[in-house]
């Protein structure tokens, strides 16, 4: 039987990781009521009683070049964290995604006998397959959020458990569009387009203007459209500036947080590639995916890409279900036309909703409970 207390160090490097980690912490607290958890996290982790020495926002970057620009700052945080952990080793270290940051920490701790767990398998199936050896050297066990990952890891001698994707547990199998619209103050009978240009400053910088210009073009064709854009405090000034630049202040409703309500409320979403695409799929909403990163980062990443898609709905369903626009393809006219095609094709929407419902059932595994049971076995080993 597990003891009621456990000292855990946990590191999440962005808002999506903060959400995943908070759910895992809630599951672990049922097994270890006196759990002490600290490290690097965000507001959802902090709400569970987690003690953040640094905010996850300080580590949030996308792309190799952006990471190089901020390397000194991020590496300074990592070295300070390692120093603390080696001075007072925890009972368990959990790295939440962010493998470039977490794997070196995990490797050092594992050498000192600290059990190490990685929540979210590094995407060796999408790009950077050379990370396999680093994972094998650094991690005792990988908690996988996609069903095909444990078998792939096993081929390389790495232990893993499919725990399901926690977002699939959080999002209702049949989201209530009417209730979401009422909560957001939207007309129940309106046609609503969600604009989700990303949760990182670099994403918003690259996509927000194009998204808003696309919205402007759509509005010219269908003046009745309603646009909703969820964001958070760090990004709101950038969002407000982009909206003002396009002159869409009276046409775009900006909401703080509440992205799931926005996804439930919308008829279609224009969304940055990332976790938000999966969340939109689990809300059974059609979407158009876009992504843009710094030029050199893209050249490097694109050469290492192993799959024809970047969007999680297409990857997980293994087909081109939703359109993707990458780099120079991110043009307002093309984005607007792709969104409008969904609005004009209800049969295609019905088909994709069924595919997304099947995906939802596959990913719904009660991640906090399954992951906690896997962690119990690792600690007991």
XYZ file of N, CA and C in Angstrom, residues 170-280:
333
model
N -12.011 15.598 -19.895
C -12.543 16.897 -19.470
C -13.687 17.354 -20.370
N -13.554 17.110 -21.673
C -14.541 17.600 -22.646
C -15.695 16.596 -22.747
N -16.907 17.105 -22.703
C -18.088 16.249 -22.794
C -18.149 15.561 -24.152
N -18.664 14.331 -24.156
C -18.794 13.616 -25.423
C -19.735 14.348 -26.374
N -20.736 15.022 -25.805
C -21.634 15.844 -26.618
C -21.626 17.262 -26.056
N -20.715 18.105 -26.512
C -20.633 19.470 -25.978
C -21.927 20.246 -26.221
N -22.283 21.077 -25.268
C -23.529 21.834 -25.319
C -23.276 23.193 -25.972
N -23.547 23.271 -27.266
C -23.278 24.515 -27.995
C -24.151 25.662 -27.469
N -25.427 25.378 -27.224
C -26.335 26.435 -26.775
C -25.901 26.999 -25.433
N -25.554 26.126 -24.487
C -25.136 26.580 -23.163
C -23.856 27.404 -23.254
N -22.915 26.966 -24.103
C -21.661 27.708 -24.265
C -21.926 29.099 -24.826
N -22.852 29.188 -25.772
C -23.167 30.501 -26.357
C -23.830 31.416 -25.333
N -24.723 30.865 -24.546
C -25.353 31.671 -23.504
C -24.312 32.170 -22.506
N -23.376 31.306 -22.137
C -22.340 31.684 -21.176
C -21.434 32.794 -21.714
N -21.227 32.790 -23.042
C -20.354 33.790 -23.663
C -21.126 35.007 -24.153
N -22.450 35.013 -23.976
C -23.251 36.136 -24.427
C -23.417 36.199 -25.929
N -23.361 35.040 -26.588
C -23.521 34.978 -28.040
C -24.948 34.595 -28.403
N -25.461 35.109 -29.514
C -26.801 34.686 -29.951
C -26.827 33.185 -30.228
N -27.862 32.528 -29.751
C -27.952 31.075 -29.886
C -28.013 30.653 -31.349
N -28.622 31.483 -32.190
C -28.814 31.103 -33.590
C -27.773 31.707 -34.529
N -26.707 32.288 -33.998
C -25.680 32.917 -34.837
C -24.779 31.867 -35.480
N -24.054 32.278 -36.517
C -22.971 31.462 -37.063
C -21.669 31.994 -36.473
N -20.983 31.145 -35.699
C -19.846 31.594 -34.893
C -18.559 30.957 -35.397
N -17.562 31.787 -35.599
C -16.229 31.332 -35.992
C -15.270 31.607 -34.833
N -14.591 30.559 -34.364
C -13.586 30.719 -33.319
C -12.235 30.996 -33.955
N -11.519 31.961 -33.412
C -10.166 32.278 -33.848
C -9.219 31.913 -32.710
N -8.333 30.941 -32.953
C -7.403 30.487 -31.915
C -5.975 30.547 -32.457
N -5.339 31.725 -32.368
C -4.019 31.897 -32.982
C -2.847 31.438 -32.117
N -3.114 30.668 -31.055
C -2.024 30.095 -30.278
C -1.949 30.637 -28.867
N -1.156 29.950 -28.045
C -1.020 30.326 -26.633
C 0.362 30.860 -26.296
N 1.237 30.962 -27.302
C 2.577 31.491 -27.088
C 2.727 32.816 -27.836
N 3.551 33.715 -27.298
C 3.770 34.992 -27.999
C 4.255 34.807 -29.431
N 5.143 33.835 -29.670
C 5.672 33.640 -31.021
C 4.578 33.189 -31.978
N 3.637 32.376 -31.491
C 2.531 31.924 -32.333
C 1.603 33.084 -32.681
N 1.243 33.846 -31.665
C 0.340 34.973 -31.880
C 0.976 35.990 -32.826
N 2.265 36.228 -32.645
C 2.961 37.162 -33.525
C 2.902 36.701 -34.974
N 3.005 35.387 -35.198
C 3.029 34.862 -36.557
C 1.661 34.684 -37.193
N 0.610 34.513 -36.366
C -0.682 34.097 -36.916
C -1.829 35.072 -36.711
N -1.801 35.858 -35.648
C -2.986 36.646 -35.286
C -3.426 37.571 -36.412
N -2.499 38.264 -37.005
C -2.864 39.223 -38.046
C -3.510 38.525 -39.245
N -2.919 37.405 -39.671
C -3.490 36.653 -40.793
C -4.875 36.123 -40.458
N -5.067 35.654 -39.215
C -6.382 35.158 -38.798
C -7.418 36.276 -38.852
N -7.030 37.450 -38.359
C -7.966 38.567 -38.314
C -8.260 39.111 -39.709
N -7.256 39.115 -40.575
C -7.499 39.523 -41.961
C -8.409 38.527 -42.673
N -8.244 37.240 -42.350
C -9.157 36.229 -42.897
C -10.574 36.467 -42.393
N -10.711 36.798 -41.112
C -12.029 37.090 -40.540
C -12.667 38.284 -41.254
N -11.855 39.277 -41.548
C -12.350 40.461 -42.258
C -12.910 40.081 -43.645
N -12.199 39.206 -44.346
C -12.658 38.741 -45.660
C -13.951 37.940 -45.538
N -14.032 37.095 -44.515
C -15.263 36.320 -44.306
C -16.446 37.230 -44.014
N -16.201 38.257 -43.236
C -17.253 39.191 -42.855
C -17.804 39.926 -44.078
N -16.938 40.188 -45.032
C -17.396 40.846 -46.262
C -18.371 39.957 -47.032
N -18.151 38.637 -46.951
C -19.039 37.711 -47.645
C -20.301 37.414 -46.838
N -20.128 37.334 -45.493
C -21.261 36.995 -44.631
C -21.251 37.917 -43.424
N -21.876 39.089 -43.546
C -21.817 40.106 -42.484
C -22.400 39.654 -41.153
N -23.181 38.558 -41.170
C -23.812 38.104 -39.929
C -22.881 37.277 -39.046
N -21.697 36.927 -39.534
C -20.784 36.070 -38.774
C -20.364 36.731 -37.459
N -20.217 35.890 -36.439
C -19.693 36.332 -35.143
C -18.327 35.676 -34.929
N -17.350 36.456 -34.487
C -16.001 35.940 -34.262
C -15.653 36.041 -32.774
N -15.103 34.951 -32.231
C -14.711 34.914 -30.824
C -13.267 34.448 -30.742
N -12.482 35.130 -29.911
C -11.052 34.821 -29.799
C -10.682 34.719 -28.324
N -10.365 33.517 -27.846
C -9.922 33.381 -26.448
C -8.422 33.648 -26.324
N -8.019 34.265 -25.221
C -6.593 34.516 -25.005
C -6.335 34.548 -23.502
N -5.107 34.888 -23.096
C -4.814 35.075 -21.669
C -4.030 36.367 -21.488
N -3.844 36.746 -20.241
C -3.321 38.072 -19.922
C -2.026 38.440 -20.608
N -1.102 37.493 -20.700
C 0.204 37.760 -21.302
C 0.066 38.165 -22.761
N -0.921 37.616 -23.456
C -1.055 37.827 -24.896
C -2.070 38.897 -25.277
N -2.894 39.323 -24.334
C -3.995 40.220 -24.705
C -3.517 41.518 -25.364
N -2.451 42.152 -24.897
C -2.015 43.377 -25.588
C -1.665 43.130 -27.053
N -1.031 42.004 -27.370
C -0.716 41.681 -28.762
C -1.986 41.455 -29.574
N -2.945 40.750 -28.967
C -4.213 40.482 -29.647
C -4.961 41.789 -29.908
N -5.054 42.636 -28.884
C -5.770 43.908 -29.036
C -5.129 44.768 -30.127
N -3.788 44.769 -30.167
C -3.087 45.569 -31.179
C -3.374 45.046 -32.582
N -3.409 43.738 -32.748
C -3.681 43.143 -34.062
C -5.111 43.436 -34.499
N -6.049 43.343 -33.563
C -7.452 43.641 -33.885
C -7.597 45.101 -34.320
N -6.936 45.998 -33.607
C -6.999 47.417 -33.949
C -6.371 47.684 -35.316
N -5.276 46.985 -35.600
C -4.593 47.178 -36.885
C -5.514 46.831 -38.059
N -6.341 45.793 -37.872
C -7.250 45.359 -38.934
C -8.575 46.126 -38.889
N -8.822 46.832 -37.788
C -10.077 47.565 -37.652
C -11.266 46.682 -37.361
N -11.042 45.606 -36.567
C -12.112 44.638 -36.288
C -12.599 44.716 -34.835
N -12.388 45.863 -34.193
C -12.709 45.963 -32.768
C -14.172 45.641 -32.463
N -15.076 46.006 -33.360
C -16.499 45.780 -33.090
C -16.992 44.423 -33.584
N -16.100 43.653 -34.190
C -16.529 42.387 -34.800
C -15.928 41.146 -34.130
N -14.898 41.329 -33.303
C -14.241 40.192 -32.651
C -14.436 40.297 -31.141
N -15.057 39.300 -30.560
C -15.228 39.244 -29.109
C -14.034 38.519 -28.497
N -13.246 39.235 -27.714
C -12.089 38.650 -27.044
C -12.512 38.204 -25.646
N -12.208 36.952 -25.304
C -12.530 36.452 -23.969
C -11.248 35.968 -23.304
N -11.193 36.127 -21.997
C -10.012 35.724 -21.248
C -10.171 34.264 -20.824
N -9.240 33.425 -21.270
C -9.353 31.997 -21.007
C -10.566 31.432 -21.734
N -11.223 30.460 -21.116
C -12.512 29.929 -21.588
C -12.438 29.378 -23.013
N -11.267 28.882 -23.406
C -11.127 28.384 -24.779
C -12.061 27.206 -25.046
N -12.301 26.360 -24.040
C -13.205 25.221 -24.255
C -14.631 25.691 -24.512
N -15.059 26.744 -23.816
C -16.395 27.285 -24.079
C -16.476 27.845 -25.498
N -15.405 28.501 -25.928
C -15.372 29.057 -27.284
C -15.447 27.935 -28.315
N -14.696 26.851 -28.076
C -14.718 25.725 -29.012
C -16.095 25.061 -29.042
N -16.735 24.958 -27.891
C -18.076 24.380 -27.842
C -19.098 25.277 -28.540
N -18.901 26.577 -28.444
C -19.875 27.531 -28.974
C -19.797 27.687 -30.485
N -18.627 27.418 -31.064
C -18.423 27.788 -32.467
C -19.031 26.774 -33.433
N -19.191 27.214 -34.681
C -19.554 26.331 -35.783
C -18.320 25.810 -36.495
N -17.261 26.599 -36.491
C -16.008 26.234 -37.147
C -14.896 27.036 -36.485
N -13.681 26.486 -36.497
C -12.559 27.164 -35.860
C -11.401 27.319 -36.837
N -10.725 28.451 -36.716
C -9.443 28.684 -37.378
C -8.418 28.640 -36.265
N -7.504 27.651 -36.307
C -6.743 27.323 -35.099
C -5.280 27.047 -35.410
N -4.412 27.500 -34.501
C -2.984 27.227 -34.619
C -2.715 25.764 -34.297
N -1.801 25.150 -35.045
C -1.444 23.761 -34.798
C -0.934 23.596 -33.371
N -1.396 22.539 -32.720
C -1.023 22.286 -31.335
C -2.166 21.606 -30.615
N -2.122 21.636 -29.279
C -3.148 20.966 -28.479
C -4.542 21.496 -28.783
N -4.643 22.776 -29.139
C -5.967 23.358 -29.413
C -6.668 22.663 -30.571
N -5.905 22.096 -31.508
C -6.551 21.376 -32.612
C -7.232 20.107 -32.107
N -6.592 19.427 -31.167
C -7.212 18.233 -30.588
C -8.426 18.614 -29.758
N -8.317 19.683 -28.979
C -9.461 20.135 -28.187
C -10.644 20.481 -29.095
N -10.367 21.122 -30.210
C -11.430 21.466 -31.153
C -12.053 20.199 -31.733
